[in-house]
Amino acid sequence: MTPRVPVAVFASGGGTNLQALLDHEMVSNAYRIALVLSNRADAGALDRARAAGRDAVVGSSDGRSQQEDGAEMLHDLEKRGVQVIALAGYLKLIPPAVVSRFRRRILNIHPALLPAFGGKGMYGRRVHEAVLAKGVELTGATVHYVAEEYDTGTIIAQGPVPILPGDDTDSVAARVLKVEHKLYPEVLDHICRAVAGDRDPGPFAPVQADSESV
Ligand code: GRF
């Protein structure tokens, strides 16, 4: 049997996407979350990690240089043999040394259809507020590789979400988050199976729309 790929999840917030990735481990043998890293000691994601018995570390604290952060991150990652990093609501830029060491091995999930509604400062409710202000009929979730700038790496997969009459920021956020929780584990699974087999992942098969997810 192919061993599970050791994964690190970086998260700054509550960690519902981390939870979806942890839950997926129960039904898949593609990866194991070996480390959860946050820049905030009070992140709910760290509690979820500890509850699941995973290593939870606080790194990347304010006031330190990117070089110092990068060196410490690489140490924490290499110590656990991490091969793939999944950003799940991580609000800081990844140090260049980590991006270059993990090229096409760092994923991020963004709550809109990139390249629209992305970039520095576009996170959380601001994304959905901008989507509603623009009056688009479709939003969604995007999983992409991480590059040096926010939200710029190659797109791997997208899950569409319609804007419905009467929607507000909360209703759009909730509908998008539901799609994120299905899409992210499937994409991470897809990437990790390729990494384990030492092959290019190739295209991700689009997620089937199901009436419950919209
Ligand atoms: C998600 O909407 C994700 O797309 C974005 O940050 C949010 C994290 O939410 N990058 P959670 O902490 O996983 O609940």
PDB file of N, CA and C in Angstrom, residues 117-199:
ATOM      1  N   PHE A 117     -12.026  38.832  -7.865  1.00  0.00           N
ATOM      2  CA  PHE A 117     -12.219  38.961  -6.416  1.00  0.00           C
ATOM      3  C   PHE A 117     -11.106  38.303  -5.602  1.00  0.00           C
ATOM      4  N   GLY A 118      -9.873  38.511  -6.039  1.00  0.00           N
ATOM      5  CA  GLY A 118      -8.730  37.995  -5.294  1.00  0.00           C
ATOM      6  C   GLY A 118      -7.706  39.091  -5.076  1.00  0.00           C
ATOM      7  N   GLY A 119      -6.588  38.731  -4.456  1.00  0.00           N
ATOM      8  CA  GLY A 119      -5.487  39.667  -4.235  1.00  0.00           C
ATOM      9  C   GLY A 119      -5.413  40.125  -2.791  1.00  0.00           C
ATOM     10  N   LYS A 120      -4.394  40.941  -2.519  1.00  0.00           N
ATOM     11  CA  LYS A 120      -4.146  41.410  -1.140  1.00  0.00           C
ATOM     12  C   LYS A 120      -5.387  42.098  -0.572  1.00  0.00           C
ATOM     13  N   GLY A 121      -5.738  41.765   0.636  1.00  0.00           N
ATOM     14  CA  GLY A 121      -6.882  42.394   1.304  1.00  0.00           C
ATOM     15  C   GLY A 121      -8.219  41.765   0.959  1.00  0.00           C
ATOM     16  N   MET A 122      -8.238  40.866  -0.020  1.00  0.00           N
ATOM     17  CA  MET A 122      -9.499  40.220  -0.416  1.00  0.00           C
ATOM     18  C   MET A 122      -9.618  38.895   0.340  1.00  0.00           C
ATOM     19  N   TYR A 123     -10.181  38.956   1.517  1.00  0.00           N
ATOM     20  CA  TYR A 123     -10.379  37.736   2.286  1.00  0.00           C
ATOM     21  C   TYR A 123     -11.647  37.873   3.121  1.00  0.00           C
ATOM     22  N   GLY A 124     -12.140  36.753   3.577  1.00  0.00           N
ATOM     23  CA  GLY A 124     -13.305  36.741   4.458  1.00  0.00           C
ATOM     24  C   GLY A 124     -14.525  37.403   3.832  1.00  0.00           C
ATOM     25  N   ARG A 125     -15.258  38.162   4.651  1.00  0.00           N
ATOM     26  CA  ARG A 125     -16.517  38.767   4.197  1.00  0.00           C
ATOM     27  C   ARG A 125     -16.303  39.762   3.066  1.00  0.00           C
ATOM     28  N   ARG A 126     -15.111  40.363   3.045  1.00  0.00           N
ATOM     29  CA  ARG A 126     -14.846  41.378   2.002  1.00  0.00           C
ATOM     30  C   ARG A 126     -15.043  40.794   0.604  1.00  0.00           C
ATOM     31  N   VAL A 127     -14.692  39.527   0.450  1.00  0.00           N
ATOM     32  CA  VAL A 127     -14.810  38.885  -0.869  1.00  0.00           C
ATOM     33  C   VAL A 127     -16.284  38.837  -1.275  1.00  0.00           C
ATOM     34  N   HIS A 128     -17.107  38.361  -0.363  1.00  0.00           N
ATOM     35  CA  HIS A 128     -18.530  38.200  -0.689  1.00  0.00           C
ATOM     36  C   HIS A 128     -19.223  39.566  -0.837  1.00  0.00           C
ATOM     37  N   GLU A 129     -18.790  40.551  -0.054  1.00  0.00           N
ATOM     38  CA  GLU A 129     -19.344  41.907  -0.202  1.00  0.00           C
ATOM     39  C   GLU A 129     -19.021  42.449  -1.597  1.00  0.00           C
ATOM     40  N   ALA A 130     -17.795  42.212  -2.049  1.00  0.00           N
ATOM     41  CA  ALA A 130     -17.395  42.695  -3.377  1.00  0.00           C
ATOM     42  C   ALA A 130     -18.174  41.965  -4.481  1.00  0.00           C
ATOM     43  N   VAL A 131     -18.381  40.694  -4.287  1.00  0.00           N
ATOM     44  CA  VAL A 131     -19.147  39.899  -5.260  1.00  0.00           C
ATOM     45  C   VAL A 131     -20.565  40.453  -5.376  1.00  0.00           C
ATOM     46  N   LEU A 132     -21.199  40.709  -4.227  1.00  0.00           N
ATOM     47  CA  LEU A 132     -22.581  41.218  -4.247  1.00  0.00           C
ATOM     48  C   LEU A 132     -22.630  42.634  -4.824  1.00  0.00           C
ATOM     49  N   ALA A 133     -21.633  43.462  -4.485  1.00  0.00           N
ATOM     50  CA  ALA A 133     -21.613  44.842  -4.986  1.00  0.00           C
ATOM     51  C   ALA A 133     -21.472  44.872  -6.500  1.00  0.00           C
ATOM     52  N   LYS A 134     -20.775  43.893  -7.041  1.00  0.00           N
ATOM     53  CA  LYS A 134     -20.548  43.841  -8.488  1.00  0.00           C
ATOM     54  C   LYS A 134     -21.794  43.347  -9.226  1.00  0.00           C
ATOM     55  N   GLY A 135     -22.651  42.655  -8.529  1.00  0.00           N
ATOM     56  CA  GLY A 135     -23.883  42.182  -9.151  1.00  0.00           C
ATOM     57  C   GLY A 135     -23.717  40.970 -10.047  1.00  0.00           C
ATOM     58  N   VAL A 136     -22.673  40.175  -9.824  1.00  0.00           N
ATOM     59  CA  VAL A 136     -22.490  38.974 -10.647  1.00  0.00           C
ATOM     60  C   VAL A 136     -23.536  37.918 -10.269  1.00  0.00           C
ATOM     61  N   GLU A 137     -23.765  36.980 -11.180  1.00  0.00           N
ATOM     62  CA  GLU A 137     -24.766  35.943 -10.913  1.00  0.00           C
ATOM     63  C   GLU A 137     -24.133  34.651 -10.417  1.00  0.00           C
ATOM     64  N   LEU A 138     -22.793  34.589 -10.523  1.00  0.00           N
ATOM     65  CA  LEU A 138     -22.101  33.355 -10.155  1.00  0.00           C
ATOM     66  C   LEU A 138     -20.849  33.685  -9.347  1.00  0.00           C
ATOM     67  N   THR A 139     -20.682  32.974  -8.237  1.00  0.00           N
ATOM     68  CA  THR A 139     -19.427  33.041  -7.497  1.00  0.00           C
ATOM     69  C   THR A 139     -18.975  31.610  -7.273  1.00  0.00           C
ATOM     70  N   GLY A 140     -18.157  31.358  -6.256  1.00  0.00           N
ATOM     71  CA  GLY A 140     -17.731  29.973  -6.044  1.00  0.00           C
ATOM     72  C   GLY A 140     -16.471  29.885  -5.219  1.00  0.00           C
ATOM     73  N   ALA A 141     -15.807  28.744  -5.332  1.00  0.00           N
ATOM     74  CA  ALA A 141     -14.562  28.502  -4.601  1.00  0.00           C
ATOM     75  C   ALA A 141     -13.495  28.083  -5.600  1.00  0.00           C
ATOM     76  N   THR A 142     -12.257  28.490  -5.315  1.00  0.00           N
ATOM     77  CA  THR A 142     -11.133  28.161  -6.197  1.00  0.00           C
ATOM     78  C   THR A 142     -10.014  27.525  -5.382  1.00  0.00           C
ATOM     79  N   VAL A 143      -9.483  26.413  -5.878  1.00  0.00           N
ATOM     80  CA  VAL A 143      -8.253  25.859  -5.302  1.00  0.00           C
ATOM     81  C   VAL A 143      -7.136  26.093  -6.316  1.00  0.00           C
ATOM     82  N   HIS A 144      -6.033  26.665  -5.830  1.00  0.00           N
ATOM     83  CA  HIS A 144      -4.934  26.994  -6.735  1.00  0.00           C
ATOM     84  C   HIS A 144      -3.591  26.740  -6.075  1.00  0.00           C
ATOM     85  N   TYR A 145      -2.573  26.604  -6.894  1.00  0.00           N
ATOM     86  CA  TYR A 145      -1.220  26.528  -6.355  1.00  0.00           C
ATOM     87  C   TYR A 145      -0.826  27.908  -5.829  1.00  0.00           C
ATOM     88  N   VAL A 146       0.043  27.913  -4.835  1.00  0.00           N
ATOM     89  CA  VAL A 146       0.475  29.180  -4.240  1.00  0.00           C
ATOM     90  C   VAL A 146       1.765  29.658  -4.898  1.00  0.00           C
ATOM     91  N   ALA A 147       1.735  30.934  -5.291  1.00  0.00           N
ATOM     92  CA  ALA A 147       2.921  31.582  -5.853  1.00  0.00           C
ATOM     93  C   ALA A 147       3.339  32.698  -4.893  1.00  0.00           C
ATOM     94  N   GLU A 148       4.271  33.517  -5.314  1.00  0.00           N
ATOM     95  CA  GLU A 148       4.826  34.523  -4.406  1.00  0.00           C
ATOM     96  C   GLU A 148       3.805  35.598  -4.014  1.00  0.00           C
ATOM     97  N   GLU A 149       2.856  35.913  -4.903  1.00  0.00           N
ATOM     98  CA  GLU A 149       1.864  36.947  -4.590  1.00  0.00           C
ATOM     99  C   GLU A 149       0.530  36.300  -4.230  1.00  0.00           C
ATOM    100  N   TYR A 150      -0.310  37.036  -3.484  1.00  0.00           N
ATOM    101  CA  TYR A 150      -1.611  36.505  -3.072  1.00  0.00           C
ATOM    102  C   TYR A 150      -2.465  36.100  -4.272  1.00  0.00           C
ATOM    103  N   ASP A 151      -3.012  34.901  -4.233  1.00  0.00           N
ATOM    104  CA  ASP A 151      -4.066  34.444  -5.158  1.00  0.00           C
ATOM    105  C   ASP A 151      -3.656  34.440  -6.636  1.00  0.00           C
ATOM    106  N   THR A 152      -2.371  34.223  -6.914  1.00  0.00           N
ATOM    107  CA  THR A 152      -1.934  34.324  -8.314  1.00  0.00           C
ATOM    108  C   THR A 152      -1.533  32.987  -8.955  1.00  0.00           C
ATOM    109  N   GLY A 153      -1.336  31.940  -8.199  1.00  0.00           N
ATOM    110  CA  GLY A 153      -0.824  30.689  -8.769  1.00  0.00           C
ATOM    111  C   GLY A 153      -1.836  29.996  -9.676  1.00  0.00           C
ATOM    112  N   THR A 154      -1.365  29.020 -10.413  1.00  0.00           N
ATOM    113  CA  THR A 154      -2.211  28.282 -11.361  1.00  0.00           C
ATOM    114  C   THR A 154      -3.447  27.689 -10.670  1.00  0.00           C
ATOM    115  N   ILE A 155      -4.585  27.868 -11.337  1.00  0.00           N
ATOM    116  CA  ILE A 155      -5.848  27.349 -10.795  1.00  0.00           C
ATOM    117  C   ILE A 155      -5.940  25.846 -11.051  1.00  0.00           C
ATOM    118  N   ILE A 156      -6.296  25.095 -10.014  1.00  0.00           N
ATOM    119  CA  ILE A 156      -6.429  23.638 -10.137  1.00  0.00           C
ATOM    120  C   ILE A 156      -7.893  23.235 -10.302  1.00  0.00           C
ATOM    121  N   ALA A 157      -8.759  23.856  -9.539  1.00  0.00           N
ATOM    122  CA  ALA A 157     -10.180  23.458  -9.578  1.00  0.00           C
ATOM    123  C   ALA A 157     -11.056  24.591  -9.079  1.00  0.00           C
ATOM    124  N   GLN A 158     -12.286  24.616  -9.600  1.00  0.00           N
ATOM    125  CA  GLN A 158     -13.248  25.616  -9.132  1.00  0.00           C
ATOM    126  C   GLN A 158     -14.615  24.966  -8.935  1.00  0.00           C
ATOM    127  N   GLY A 159     -15.320  25.413  -7.943  1.00  0.00           N
ATOM    128  CA  GLY A 159     -16.688  24.944  -7.697  1.00  0.00           C
ATOM    129  C   GLY A 159     -17.617  26.136  -7.760  1.00  0.00           C
ATOM    130  N   PRO A 160     -18.526  26.161  -8.722  1.00  0.00           N
ATOM    131  CA  PRO A 160     -19.413  27.323  -8.875  1.00  0.00           C
ATOM    132  C   PRO A 160     -20.530  27.350  -7.833  1.00  0.00           C
ATOM    133  N   VAL A 161     -20.945  28.556  -7.509  1.00  0.00           N
ATOM    134  CA  VAL A 161     -22.048  28.768  -6.559  1.00  0.00           C
ATOM    135  C   VAL A 161     -22.905  29.904  -7.109  1.00  0.00           C
ATOM    136  N   PRO A 162     -24.201  29.681  -7.323  1.00  0.00           N
ATOM    137  CA  PRO A 162     -25.039  30.775  -7.847  1.00  0.00           C
ATOM    138  C   PRO A 162     -25.363  31.804  -6.772  1.00  0.00           C
ATOM    139  N   ILE A 163     -25.522  33.045  -7.210  1.00  0.00           N
ATOM    140  CA  ILE A 163     -26.089  34.076  -6.340  1.00  0.00           C
ATOM    141  C   ILE A 163     -27.605  34.013  -6.529  1.00  0.00           C
ATOM    142  N   LEU A 164     -28.326  33.939  -5.425  1.00  0.00           N
ATOM    143  CA  LEU A 164     -29.777  33.776  -5.502  1.00  0.00           C
ATOM    144  C   LEU A 164     -30.486  35.054  -5.063  1.00  0.00           C
ATOM    145  N   PRO A 165     -31.738  35.249  -5.505  1.00  0.00           N
ATOM    146  CA  PRO A 165     -32.483  36.449  -5.093  1.00  0.00           C
ATOM    147  C   PRO A 165     -32.524  36.543  -3.567  1.00  0.00           C
ATOM    148  N   GLY A 166     -32.316  37.745  -3.057  1.00  0.00           N
ATOM    149  CA  GLY A 166     -32.386  37.954  -1.608  1.00  0.00           C
ATOM    150  C   GLY A 166     -31.098  37.613  -0.867  1.00  0.00           C
ATOM    151  N   ASP A 167     -30.071  37.213  -1.599  1.00  0.00           N
ATOM    152  CA  ASP A 167     -28.815  36.868  -0.935  1.00  0.00           C
ATOM    153  C   ASP A 167     -28.206  38.066  -0.208  1.00  0.00           C
ATOM    154  N   ASP A 168     -27.554  37.784   0.914  1.00  0.00           N
ATOM    155  CA  ASP A 168     -26.709  38.775   1.567  1.00  0.00           C
ATOM    156  C   ASP A 168     -25.343  38.142   1.825  1.00  0.00           C
ATOM    157  N   THR A 169     -24.458  38.901   2.444  1.00  0.00           N
ATOM    158  CA  THR A 169     -23.082  38.399   2.636  1.00  0.00           C
ATOM    159  C   THR A 169     -23.080  37.055   3.362  1.00  0.00           C
ATOM    160  N   ASP A 170     -23.904  36.953   4.404  1.00  0.00           N
ATOM    161  CA  ASP A 170     -23.905  35.708   5.192  1.00  0.00           C
ATOM    162  C   ASP A 170     -24.390  34.514   4.378  1.00  0.00           C
ATOM    163  N   SER A 171     -25.436  34.721   3.600  1.00  0.00           N
ATOM    164  CA  SER A 171     -25.988  33.567   2.866  1.00  0.00           C
ATOM    165  C   SER A 171     -25.027  33.127   1.764  1.00  0.00           C
ATOM    166  N   VAL A 172     -24.373  34.098   1.104  1.00  0.00           N
ATOM    167  CA  VAL A 172     -23.393  33.725   0.072  1.00  0.00           C
ATOM    168  C   VAL A 172     -22.193  33.031   0.718  1.00  0.00           C
ATOM    169  N   ALA A 173     -21.711  33.590   1.832  1.00  0.00           N
ATOM    170  CA  ALA A 173     -20.551  32.994   2.506  1.00  0.00           C
ATOM    171  C   ALA A 173     -20.841  31.545   2.903  1.00  0.00           C
ATOM    172  N   ALA A 174     -22.020  31.310   3.428  1.00  0.00           N
ATOM    173  CA  ALA A 174     -22.369  29.953   3.879  1.00  0.00           C
ATOM    174  C   ALA A 174     -22.458  28.988   2.702  1.00  0.00           C
ATOM    175  N   ARG A 175     -23.033  29.465   1.584  1.00  0.00           N
ATOM    176  CA  ARG A 175     -23.186  28.583   0.412  1.00  0.00           C
ATOM    177  C   ARG A 175     -21.818  28.263  -0.193  1.00  0.00           C
ATOM    178  N   VAL A 176     -20.945  29.269  -0.231  1.00  0.00           N
ATOM    179  CA  VAL A 176     -19.590  29.035  -0.776  1.00  0.00           C
ATOM    180  C   VAL A 176     -18.806  28.090   0.142  1.00  0.00           C
ATOM    181  N   LEU A 177     -18.921  28.312   1.453  1.00  0.00           N
ATOM    182  CA  LEU A 177     -18.157  27.494   2.405  1.00  0.00           C
ATOM    183  C   LEU A 177     -18.536  26.016   2.274  1.00  0.00           C
ATOM    184  N   LYS A 178     -19.795  25.763   2.042  1.00  0.00           N
ATOM    185  CA  LYS A 178     -20.256  24.368   1.887  1.00  0.00           C
ATOM    186  C   LYS A 178     -19.562  23.709   0.682  1.00  0.00           C
ATOM    187  N   VAL A 179     -19.426  24.471  -0.381  1.00  0.00           N
ATOM    188  CA  VAL A 179     -18.734  23.948  -1.573  1.00  0.00           C
ATOM    189  C   VAL A 179     -17.238  23.765  -1.278  1.00  0.00           C
ATOM    190  N   GLU A 180     -16.650  24.717  -0.541  1.00  0.00           N
ATOM    191  CA  GLU A 180     -15.224  24.592  -0.166  1.00  0.00           C
ATOM    192  C   GLU A 180     -14.972  23.280   0.564  1.00  0.00           C
ATOM    193  N   HIS A 181     -15.863  22.949   1.491  1.00  0.00           N
ATOM    194  CA  HIS A 181     -15.660  21.753   2.329  1.00  0.00           C
ATOM    195  C   HIS A 181     -15.705  20.465   1.523  1.00  0.00           C
ATOM    196  N   LYS A 182     -16.370  20.504   0.371  1.00  0.00           N
ATOM    197  CA  LYS A 182     -16.401  19.319  -0.502  1.00  0.00           C
ATOM    198  C   LYS A 182     -15.219  19.343  -1.475  1.00  0.00           C
ATOM    199  N   LEU A 183     -14.968  20.525  -2.023  1.00  0.00           N
ATOM    200  CA  LEU A 183     -13.949  20.646  -3.076  1.00  0.00           C
ATOM    201  C   LEU A 183     -12.522  20.443  -2.546  1.00  0.00           C
ATOM    202  N   TYR A 184     -12.206  21.068  -1.411  1.00  0.00           N
ATOM    203  CA  TYR A 184     -10.799  21.082  -0.968  1.00  0.00           C
ATOM    204  C   TYR A 184     -10.273  19.677  -0.660  1.00  0.00           C
ATOM    205  N   PRO A 185     -11.013  18.880   0.109  1.00  0.00           N
ATOM    206  CA  PRO A 185     -10.509  17.521   0.363  1.00  0.00           C
ATOM    207  C   PRO A 185     -10.330  16.707  -0.916  1.00  0.00           C
ATOM    208  N   GLU A 186     -11.231  16.885  -1.872  1.00  0.00           N
ATOM    209  CA  GLU A 186     -11.117  16.121  -3.129  1.00  0.00           C
ATOM    210  C   GLU A 186      -9.872  16.531  -3.905  1.00  0.00           C
ATOM    211  N   VAL A 187      -9.594  17.823  -3.927  1.00  0.00           N
ATOM    212  CA  VAL A 187      -8.416  18.295  -4.670  1.00  0.00           C
ATOM    213  C   VAL A 187      -7.133  17.889  -3.944  1.00  0.00           C
ATOM    214  N   LEU A 188      -7.112  18.038  -2.622  1.00  0.00           N
ATOM    215  CA  LEU A 188      -5.907  17.633  -1.877  1.00  0.00           C
ATOM    216  C   LEU A 188      -5.646  16.139  -2.069  1.00  0.00           C
ATOM    217  N   ASP A 189      -6.689  15.374  -2.065  1.00  0.00           N
ATOM    218  CA  ASP A 189      -6.593  13.930  -2.294  1.00  0.00           C
ATOM    219  C   ASP A 189      -5.963  13.657  -3.666  1.00  0.00           C
ATOM    220  N   HIS A 190      -6.469  14.348  -4.662  1.00  0.00           N
ATOM    221  CA  HIS A 190      -5.991  14.205  -6.051  1.00  0.00           C
ATOM    222  C   HIS A 190      -4.497  14.537  -6.147  1.00  0.00           C
ATOM    223  N   ILE A 191      -4.104  15.645  -5.532  1.00  0.00           N
ATOM    224  CA  ILE A 191      -2.697  16.067  -5.588  1.00  0.00           C
ATOM    225  C   ILE A 191      -1.818  15.073  -4.832  1.00  0.00           C
ATOM    226  N   CYS A 192      -2.259  14.640  -3.670  1.00  0.00           N
ATOM    227  CA  CYS A 192      -1.424  13.747  -2.848  1.00  0.00           C
ATOM    228  C   CYS A 192      -1.251  12.375  -3.502  1.00  0.00           C
ATOM    229  N   ARG A 193      -2.269  11.887  -4.181  1.00  0.00           N
ATOM    230  CA  ARG A 193      -2.112  10.603  -4.879  1.00  0.00           C
ATOM    231  C   ARG A 193      -1.038  10.720  -5.965  1.00  0.00           C
ATOM    232  N   ALA A 194      -0.999  11.872  -6.636  1.00  0.00           N
ATOM    233  CA  ALA A 194       0.020  12.085  -7.671  1.00  0.00           C
ATOM    234  C   ALA A 194       1.410  12.192  -7.033  1.00  0.00           C
ATOM    235  N   VAL A 195       1.494  12.920  -5.922  1.00  0.00           N
ATOM    236  CA  VAL A 195       2.790  13.068  -5.237  1.00  0.00           C
ATOM    237  C   VAL A 195       3.286  11.695  -4.777  1.00  0.00           C
ATOM    238  N   ALA A 196       2.400  10.900  -4.225  1.00  0.00           N
ATOM    239  CA  ALA A 196       2.788   9.564  -3.741  1.00  0.00           C
ATOM    240  C   ALA A 196       3.282   8.691  -4.896  1.00  0.00           C
ATOM    241  N   GLY A 197       2.686   8.889  -6.068  1.00  0.00           N
ATOM    242  CA  GLY A 197       3.062   8.090  -7.243  1.00  0.00           C
ATOM    243  C   GLY A 197       4.163   8.745  -8.057  1.00  0.00           C
ATOM    244  N   ASP A 198       4.685   9.885  -7.569  1.00  0.00           N
ATOM    245  CA  ASP A 198       5.743  10.624  -8.247  1.00  0.00           C
ATOM    246  C   ASP A 198       5.370  10.935  -9.697  1.00  0.00           C
ATOM    247  N   ARG A 199       4.149  11.393  -9.888  1.00  0.00           N
ATOM    248  CA  ARG A 199       3.705  11.754 -11.234  1.00  0.00           C
ATOM    249  C   ARG A 199       3.006  13.113 -11.198  1.00  0.00           C
TER     250      ARG A 199
END
